[in-house]
Every structure is written in C-alpha cells, then in structure tokens.
C-alpha cells in the first residue's frame, strides 16, 4: 500500500468515525465506525492501533487544520487587533460536528495522557499561531511590555476554548455576539481598542 493510499484510507476512517462520534458520542464502537465507512475491522486496525489511537488522530487533524487556516489567513502580515485575529480564526469554516467532537475529546484528554499530550501540543501550536498573527499589532503598541504578544495570544486561545463551550454546549451567544463581547472586553479604557 502506498503512503498516499494509506493516508487516504486513514482520512476515510477518520471521517467516518467523526460522523459517528458526532451522533453517538464517545461510546462509539469500532463496529459502528466499520458500518459507517464500509471497511472491515481489519482495515481499521491496520491503520489505527485502537479506538484511542483513532481519537488522537482525529483530534490532531481537527486542530492541525484550524492552526493552518489561521496561518494562511494572516500570511499577509497586516496589523490586526486581537479581536480581528479572533474573528479571522472563528470565521474559518468548521462543521458543527467538529466542535462537538473536539469538546468530547477535550473531556477525554483529562483522563487519557496521550490525548492530553495531543491537546497540549496543539494548544501550544495554536498559541504560537496567534502569537505570529499578533506580532505586527504587538510591535505597533507604544511602550508595550515585551510579553504583550505572548500573553495576548494565550488569552486568545483561552477565548477560543470559551467559544467552543458556548457553541457546543451553552448557546448563550451567537458567534457574532461572542466576538462583539470580546471586542468590548479588549477595548482599552481610553476607547482606542486593543
């Protein structure tokens, strides 16, 4: 089997698992994934060691795509405020099922050390991507603390986690309302905005 064929097969299995996980939650069985993707259990186990390995792969891929999307969206190097960067990131197209499954995996990461490592590594990469996106803004701030960009990037990641919870669980605010509230929160007392 070629590397390209193996990668395509892994994506096929992951997409089927994502569909079932979005419908059934973390109690999804390999048999249900087999039924969804139309492959044999052997084909799944030939690509993934077990269900946890498949979950880690899906989580890694979902987060990797979001980070790449942010990097691409800010590749022009323009000065963007933290809220503008958040708006860019949150406007990247994602299916509602992705948010639901990410939230499920986030909970699992509290008890699965390998999934925890995936989320920690990806959170660090997401923070770094926000940091790169905010570098022009941080550099333009007069007399700014040298840690301004890093601390603001960390805050943006935390706000994304809040957005995830709001979207998948609470539904208190629409995406636009959430971003409008973030804009108000980032606004400096002088009214010039962050």
XYZ file of N, CA and C in Angstrom:
582
model
N 0.847 -1.171 0.000
C 0.000 0.000 0.000
C 0.900 1.243 0.000
N 0.648 2.164 -0.910
C 1.450 3.382 -0.997
C 1.131 4.300 0.178
N 2.045 5.233 0.439
C 1.815 6.202 1.515
C 0.568 7.043 1.247
N 0.378 7.407 -0.040
C -0.794 8.217 -0.396
C -2.087 7.430 -0.160
N -2.071 6.151 -0.528
C -3.258 5.312 -0.328
C -3.522 5.125 1.165
N -2.469 4.905 1.929
C -2.615 4.747 3.383
C -3.170 6.034 4.009
N -2.672 7.188 3.592
C -3.151 8.462 4.131
C -4.628 8.659 3.779
N -4.997 8.327 2.540
C -6.394 8.463 2.120
C -7.297 7.524 2.912
N -6.828 6.319 3.166
C -7.617 5.343 3.932
C -7.792 5.832 5.381
N -6.721 6.379 5.964
C -6.811 6.906 7.330
C -7.817 8.062 7.395
N -7.809 8.915 6.383
C -8.775 10.026 6.345
C -10.204 9.505 6.193
N -10.390 8.479 5.369
C -11.720 7.884 5.186
C -12.238 7.331 6.516
N -11.389 6.621 7.222
C -11.775 6.051 8.514
C -12.053 7.166 9.519
N -11.184 8.162 9.552
C -11.346 9.274 10.499
C -12.638 10.037 10.232
N -12.953 10.276 8.970
C -14.183 10.996 8.640
C -15.413 10.189 9.056
N -15.378 8.882 8.826
C -16.494 8.034 9.260
C -16.616 8.056 10.779
N -15.499 7.960 11.474
C -15.516 7.999 12.937
C -16.050 9.343 13.431
N -15.657 10.421 12.773
C -16.122 11.752 13.146
C -17.647 11.837 13.024
N -18.187 11.275 11.962
C -19.646 11.277 11.772
C -20.349 10.533 12.907
N -19.826 9.345 13.240
C -20.459 8.539 14.286
C -20.278 9.197 15.655
N -19.081 9.702 15.923
C -18.830 10.374 17.200
C -19.755 11.576 17.383
N -20.013 12.311 16.314
C -20.896 13.476 16.398
C -22.328 13.046 16.731
N -22.721 11.871 16.251
C -24.076 11.372 16.513
C -24.201 10.665 17.862
N -23.186 9.877 18.217
C -23.313 8.968 19.364
C -22.442 9.308 20.552
N -21.423 10.133 20.360
C -20.531 10.461 21.466
C -19.409 9.459 21.627
N -18.727 9.548 22.767
C -17.518 8.765 22.969
C -17.776 7.278 23.187
N -19.036 6.885 23.313
C -19.354 5.463 23.426
C -19.368 4.757 22.073
N -19.016 5.462 21.035
C -18.971 4.898 19.687
C -18.073 3.661 19.675
N -18.543 2.632 19.015
C -17.758 1.393 18.918
C -17.063 1.308 17.563
N -16.050 0.477 17.507
C -15.365 0.217 16.233
C -16.359 -0.383 15.241
N -17.268 -1.220 15.711
C -18.270 -1.823 14.818
C -19.121 -0.744 14.140
N -19.459 0.313 14.868
C -20.248 1.398 14.286
C -19.422 2.179 13.261
N -18.147 2.327 13.522
C -17.270 3.005 12.561
C -17.110 2.140 11.310
N -16.989 0.831 11.496
C -16.913 -0.111 10.367
C -18.159 0.044 9.495
N -19.327 0.071 10.128
C -20.579 0.207 9.370
C -20.635 1.534 8.626
N -20.151 2.602 9.248
C -20.193 3.937 8.626
C -19.262 4.043 7.430
N -18.058 3.496 7.541
C -17.086 3.682 6.454
C -17.098 2.555 5.434
N -17.758 1.435 5.742
C -17.853 0.346 4.787
C -16.582 -0.472 4.643
N -15.652 -0.303 5.554
C -14.423 -1.097 5.533
C -14.518 -2.190 6.591
N -13.588 -3.103 6.560
C -13.556 -4.163 7.563
C -12.895 -3.657 8.837
N -13.151 -4.364 9.927
C -12.472 -4.039 11.186
C -10.968 -4.182 11.000
N -10.550 -5.155 10.204
C -9.123 -5.342 9.934
C -8.504 -4.132 9.258
N -9.263 -3.492 8.366
C -8.751 -2.289 7.692
C -8.574 -1.155 8.702
N -9.485 -1.078 9.644
C -9.366 -0.029 10.663
C -8.169 -0.322 11.563
N -8.084 -1.569 12.047
C -6.966 -1.910 12.936
C -5.629 -1.959 12.198
N -5.668 -2.064 10.898
C -4.438 -1.979 10.117
C -3.919 -0.543 10.024
N -4.779 0.416 10.309
C -4.412 1.830 10.238
C -4.326 2.500 11.607
N -5.049 1.952 12.578
C -5.059 2.519 13.921
C -4.957 1.387 14.926
N -4.140 1.594 15.930
C -3.905 0.550 16.937
C -5.178 0.180 17.690
N -5.975 1.207 18.015
C -7.219 1.002 18.758
C -8.070 2.269 18.633
N -9.200 2.276 19.311
C -10.094 3.429 19.223
C -9.437 4.693 19.770
N -8.645 4.558 20.816
C -7.954 5.718 21.385
C -6.957 6.303 20.382
N -6.265 5.439 19.653
C -5.321 5.899 18.630
C -6.069 6.666 17.535
N -7.225 6.166 17.145
C -8.059 6.838 16.150
C -8.540 8.192 16.688
N -8.947 8.243 17.944
C -9.400 9.501 18.555
C -8.271 10.523 18.565
N -7.073 10.092 18.924
C -5.927 11.005 18.937
C -5.646 11.536 17.536
N -5.750 10.678 16.531
C -5.524 11.101 15.148
C -6.558 12.151 14.733
N -7.828 11.899 15.049
C -8.889 12.845 14.679
C -8.673 14.187 15.372
N -8.401 14.155 16.667
C -8.172 15.404 17.409
C -6.999 16.168 16.811
N -5.920 15.457 16.526
C -4.738 16.096 15.944
C -5.072 16.750 14.606
N -5.806 16.036 13.755
C -6.142 16.564 12.432
C -7.084 17.771 12.522
N -8.094 17.699 13.391
C -9.024 18.829 13.533
C -8.289 20.084 13.981
N -7.417 19.943 14.949
C -6.690 21.104 15.462
C -5.635 21.578 14.468
N -4.976 20.642 13.798
C -3.951 20.996 12.805
C -4.554 21.853 11.682
N -5.737 21.480 11.226
C -6.394 22.231 10.141
C -6.717 23.660 10.577
N -7.169 23.832 11.820
C -7.517 25.168 12.301
C -6.278 26.059 12.404
N -5.182 25.472 12.875
C -3.943 26.233 13.007
C -3.426 26.642 11.627
N -3.438 25.713 10.676
C -3.023 26.038 9.313
C -3.905 27.097 8.689
N -5.206 27.026 8.974
C -6.127 28.034 8.454
C -5.819 29.422 8.990
N -5.471 29.515 10.267
C -5.116 30.809 10.845
C -3.828 31.330 10.218
N -2.822 30.478 10.113
C -1.557 30.913 9.497
C -1.790 31.431 8.076
N -2.597 30.729 7.317
C -2.888 31.173 5.940
C -3.649 32.492 5.920
N -4.572 32.665 6.852
C -5.413 33.870 6.873
C -4.624 35.126 7.205
N -3.510 34.990 7.920
C -2.737 36.171 8.321
C -1.378 36.239 7.622
N -1.228 35.472 6.568
C 0.062 35.413 5.874
C 0.496 36.753 5.283
N -0.448 37.676 5.110
C -0.098 38.979 4.532
C 0.664 39.878 5.500
N 0.711 39.515 6.792
C 1.469 40.285 7.773
C 0.830 41.588 8.195
N -0.426 41.810 7.843
C -1.116 43.046 8.204
C -1.262 43.165 9.722
N -1.334 44.406 10.189
C -1.567 44.665 11.613
C -3.047 44.412 11.885
N -3.303 43.473 12.792
C -4.673 43.149 13.175
C -4.756 43.168 14.700
N -5.837 43.719 15.209
C -6.043 43.716 16.657
C -6.338 42.285 17.107
N -6.252 42.024 18.409
C -6.596 40.686 18.893
C -8.005 40.250 18.491
N -8.956 41.146 18.544
C -10.317 40.772 18.167
C -10.406 40.477 16.670
N -9.682 41.220 15.854
C -9.685 40.931 14.413
C -9.090 39.550 14.147
N -8.053 39.182 14.884
C -7.457 37.852 14.721
C -8.441 36.785 15.206
N -9.106 37.042 16.332
C -10.124 36.099 16.799
C -11.234 35.944 15.773
N -11.685 37.061 15.198
C -12.737 36.991 14.171
C -12.273 36.159 12.981
N -11.034 36.365 12.563
C -10.498 35.563 11.456
C -10.506 34.084 11.810
N -9.980 33.757 12.980
C -9.890 32.356 13.381
C -11.274 31.721 13.496
N -12.181 32.415 14.132
C -13.504 31.850 14.359
C -14.368 31.837 13.104
N -13.966 32.605 12.095
C -14.719 32.593 10.844
C -14.267 31.464 9.920
N -13.162 30.803 10.257
C -12.719 29.675 9.441
C -13.814 28.622 9.467
N -14.156 28.136 8.321
C -15.272 27.202 8.222
C -14.988 25.915 8.974
N -15.913 25.566 9.828
C -15.842 24.296 10.531
C -17.256 23.783 10.693
N -17.396 22.505 10.625
C -18.713 21.911 10.780
C -19.077 21.863 12.260
N -20.368 22.021 12.593
C -20.779 21.934 13.998
C -20.342 20.627 14.653
N -20.317 19.536 13.874
C -19.899 18.256 14.435
C -18.453 18.308 14.900
N -17.611 19.091 14.212
C -16.218 19.220 14.627
C -16.119 19.803 16.025
N -16.917 20.836 16.304
C -16.896 21.466 17.625
C -17.358 20.488 18.701
N -18.412 19.749 18.403
C -18.940 18.774 19.350
C -17.907 17.697 19.655
N -17.270 17.175 18.626
C -16.289 16.111 18.819
C -15.043 16.649 19.518
N -14.616 17.864 19.172
C -13.476 18.451 19.884
C -13.773 18.582 21.368
N -14.975 18.984 21.714
C -15.358 19.114 23.117
C -15.341 17.744 23.801
N -15.820 16.711 23.118
C -15.766 15.355 23.677
C -14.317 14.944 23.940
N -13.462 15.190 22.971
C -12.059 14.811 23.108
C -11.374 15.629 24.204
N -11.764 16.868 24.335
C -11.200 17.728 25.369
C -11.486 17.102 26.737
N -12.712 16.644 26.934
C -13.045 15.970 28.186
C -12.242 14.690 28.375
N -12.110 13.906 27.316
C -11.332 12.659 27.387
C -9.872 12.932 27.692
N -9.375 14.081 27.266
C -7.959 14.412 27.471
C -7.625 14.577 28.955
N -8.626 14.752 29.792
C -8.360 14.872 31.226
C -7.995 13.529 31.844
N -8.347 12.427 31.174
C -8.044 11.090 31.709
C -7.168 10.251 30.790
N -6.976 10.670 29.557
C -6.133 9.942 28.599
C -4.839 10.732 28.411
N -3.723 10.236 28.957
C -2.485 11.015 28.885
C -2.004 11.271 27.455
N -2.262 10.341 26.550
C -1.825 10.539 25.165
C -2.663 11.617 24.484
N -3.973 11.572 24.704
C -4.846 12.601 24.141
C -4.536 13.954 24.795
N -4.218 13.941 26.069
C -3.802 15.156 26.760
C -2.580 15.751 26.079
N -1.616 14.902 25.745
C -0.406 15.381 25.067
C -0.732 15.987 23.702
N -1.645 15.344 22.955
C -2.063 15.887 21.656
C -2.646 17.281 21.848
N -3.562 17.431 22.798
C -4.195 18.729 23.022
C -3.193 19.754 23.521
N -2.289 19.355 24.387
C -1.295 20.302 24.904
C -0.378 20.790 23.781
N 0.098 19.850 22.963
C 0.974 20.234 21.854
C 0.246 21.140 20.871
N -0.990 20.804 20.560
C -1.745 21.617 19.606
C -2.123 22.961 20.211
N -2.418 23.005 21.501
C -2.706 24.293 22.152
C -1.475 25.189 22.088
N -0.299 24.601 22.307
C 0.936 25.379 22.192
C 1.120 25.899 20.769
N 0.821 25.055 19.783
C 0.958 25.477 18.378
C -0.080 26.538 18.024
N -1.286 26.404 18.570
C -2.312 27.412 18.330
C -1.905 28.737 18.973
N -1.402 28.686 20.206
C -0.904 29.897 20.861
C 0.197 30.542 20.024
N 1.115 29.722 19.484
C 2.192 30.255 18.655
C 1.648 30.877 17.369
N 0.613 30.252 16.783
C -0.001 30.809 15.573
C -0.657 32.156 15.875
N -1.369 32.250 17.008
C -1.930 33.538 17.412
C -0.808 34.540 17.653
N 0.273 34.079 18.264
C 1.412 34.968 18.508
C 1.971 35.538 17.213
N 2.120 34.677 16.198
C 2.602 35.154 14.891
C 1.616 36.154 14.284
N 0.333 35.853 14.412
C -0.694 36.740 13.849
C -0.704 38.090 14.560
N -0.349 38.096 15.846
C -0.401 39.327 16.635
C 0.921 40.085 16.676
N 1.996 39.519 16.127
C 3.302 40.193 16.162
C 3.254 41.616 15.617
N 2.657 41.846 14.441
C 2.624 43.232 13.934
C 1.867 44.177 14.873
N 0.762 43.710 15.439
C -0.012 44.529 16.372
C 0.799 44.829 17.629
N 1.415 43.791 18.218
C 2.183 43.980 19.452
C 3.347 44.937 19.219
N 4.006 44.814 18.068
C 5.140 45.689 17.754
C 4.701 47.137 17.586
N 3.446 47.364 17.199
C 2.947 48.719 16.967
C 2.470 49.404 18.244
N 2.438 48.663 19.363
C 1.955 49.251 20.613
C 3.076 50.063 21.261
N 2.840 51.344 21.536
C 3.885 52.166 22.164
C 4.171 51.684 23.593
N 5.439 51.608 23.914
C 5.881 51.240 25.265
C 5.254 49.943 25.767
N 5.051 48.999 24.867
C 4.402 47.741 25.252
C 5.364 46.841 26.011
N 4.814 46.102 26.922
C 5.551 45.057 27.629
C 6.029 44.056 26.572
N 7.269 43.572 26.659
C 7.766 42.614 25.665
C 6.941 41.328 25.604
N 6.206 41.024 26.656
C 5.380 39.814 26.697
C 3.954 40.043 26.195
N 3.648 41.255 25.725
C 2.284 41.577 25.315
C 1.751 40.602 24.264
N 2.517 40.345 23.231
C 2.060 39.448 22.171
C 1.808 38.047 22.681
N 2.725 37.518 23.480
C 2.592 36.161 24.014
C 1.388 36.060 24.944
N 1.253 36.997 25.864
C 0.138 36.950 26.807
C -1.207 37.125 26.091
N -1.236 37.987 25.087
C -2.480 38.189 24.336
C -2.809 36.948 23.518
N -1.794 36.291 22.966
C -2.017 35.037 22.235
C -2.594 33.972 23.161
N -2.067 33.881 24.379
C -2.605 32.925 25.350
C -4.068 33.237 25.666
N -4.368 34.504 25.841
C -5.747 34.909 26.122
C -6.662 34.551 24.948
N -6.180 34.736 23.729
C -6.986 34.386 22.552
C -7.305 32.890 22.527
N -6.329 32.046 22.866
C -6.577 30.604 22.904
C -7.622 30.287 23.968
N -7.505 30.913 25.121
C -8.490 30.701 26.190
C -9.877 31.151 25.723
N -9.946 32.256 25.004
C -11.233 32.739 24.496
C -11.800 31.775 23.454
N -10.935 31.148 22.680
C -11.403 30.137 21.716
C -12.013 28.949 22.448
N -11.420 28.578 23.580
C -11.988 27.489 24.377
C -13.373 27.880 24.886
N -13.530 29.136 25.315
C -14.837 29.612 25.742
C -15.839 29.597 24.600
N -15.373 29.975 23.419
C -16.227 29.945 22.234
C -16.678 28.515 21.939
N -15.757 27.572 22.065
C -16.077 26.166 21.830
C -17.167 25.695 22.794
N -17.000 26.001 24.080
C -18.016 25.615 25.062
C -19.353 26.282 24.776
N -19.315 27.580 24.488
C -20.550 28.295 24.196
C -21.254 27.689 22.981
N -20.503 27.419 21.921
C -21.100 26.915 20.683
C -21.641 25.500 20.822
N -20.861 24.630 21.466
C -21.236 23.217 21.516
C -22.138 22.865 22.693
N -22.135 23.701 23.741
C -22.829 23.300 24.949
C -23.867 24.311 25.434
N -23.480 25.582 25.555
C -24.356 26.558 26.182
C -25.281 27.268 25.203
N -24.715 27.795 24.132
C -25.513 28.525 23.167
C -26.004 29.870 23.654
N -25.315 30.436 24.633
C -25.731 31.723 25.178
C -25.640 32.844 24.168
N -24.623 32.780 23.323
C -24.394 33.846 22.340
C -24.142 33.226 20.974
N -24.561 33.939 19.950
C -24.172 33.541 18.602
C -22.677 33.829 18.453
N -22.079 33.318 17.413
C -20.667 33.596 17.175
C -20.385 35.083 17.085
N -21.258 35.811 16.401
C -21.066 37.255 16.250
C -21.215 37.981 17.587
N -22.199 37.564 18.383
C -22.373 38.169 19.708
C -21.153 37.908 20.593
N -20.612 36.701 20.491
C -19.420 36.357 21.273
C -18.252 37.269 20.898
N -18.066 37.457 19.593
C -16.964 38.302 19.122
C -17.197 39.767 19.462
N -18.441 40.234 19.390
C -18.741 41.614 19.793
C -18.426 41.821 21.273
N -18.773 40.827 22.107
C -18.466 40.920 23.538
C -16.957 40.909 23.762
N -16.230 40.110 22.983
C -14.764 40.086 23.090
C -14.184 41.438 22.724
N -14.749 42.054 21.704
C -14.262 43.374 21.294
C -14.439 44.389 22.420
N -15.573 44.336 23.081
C -15.809 45.237 24.213
C -14.827 44.941 25.354
N -14.573 43.667 25.599
C -13.660 43.289 26.676
C -12.239 43.726 26.390
N -11.827 43.690 25.130
C -10.463 44.083 24.768
C -10.293 45.594 24.671
N -11.378 46.313 24.570
C -11.281 47.760 24.410
C -10.611 48.388 25.626
N -9.659 49.245 25.385
C -8.963 49.912 26.499
C -9.865 50.993 27.086
N -9.610 51.397 28.325
C -10.447 52.435 28.957
C -10.511 53.733 28.155
N -9.474 54.008 27.380
C -9.478 55.250 26.595
C -10.363 55.143 25.360
N -10.870 53.893 25.100
C -11.758 53.708 23.955
C -11.035 53.460 22.649
N -9.706 53.315 22.693
C -8.972 53.123 21.441
C -8.949 51.684 20.998
N -9.295 50.747 21.862
C -9.306 49.336 21.484
C -7.939 48.713 21.611
N -7.946 47.411 21.773
C -6.688 46.663 21.920
C -6.135 46.282 20.575
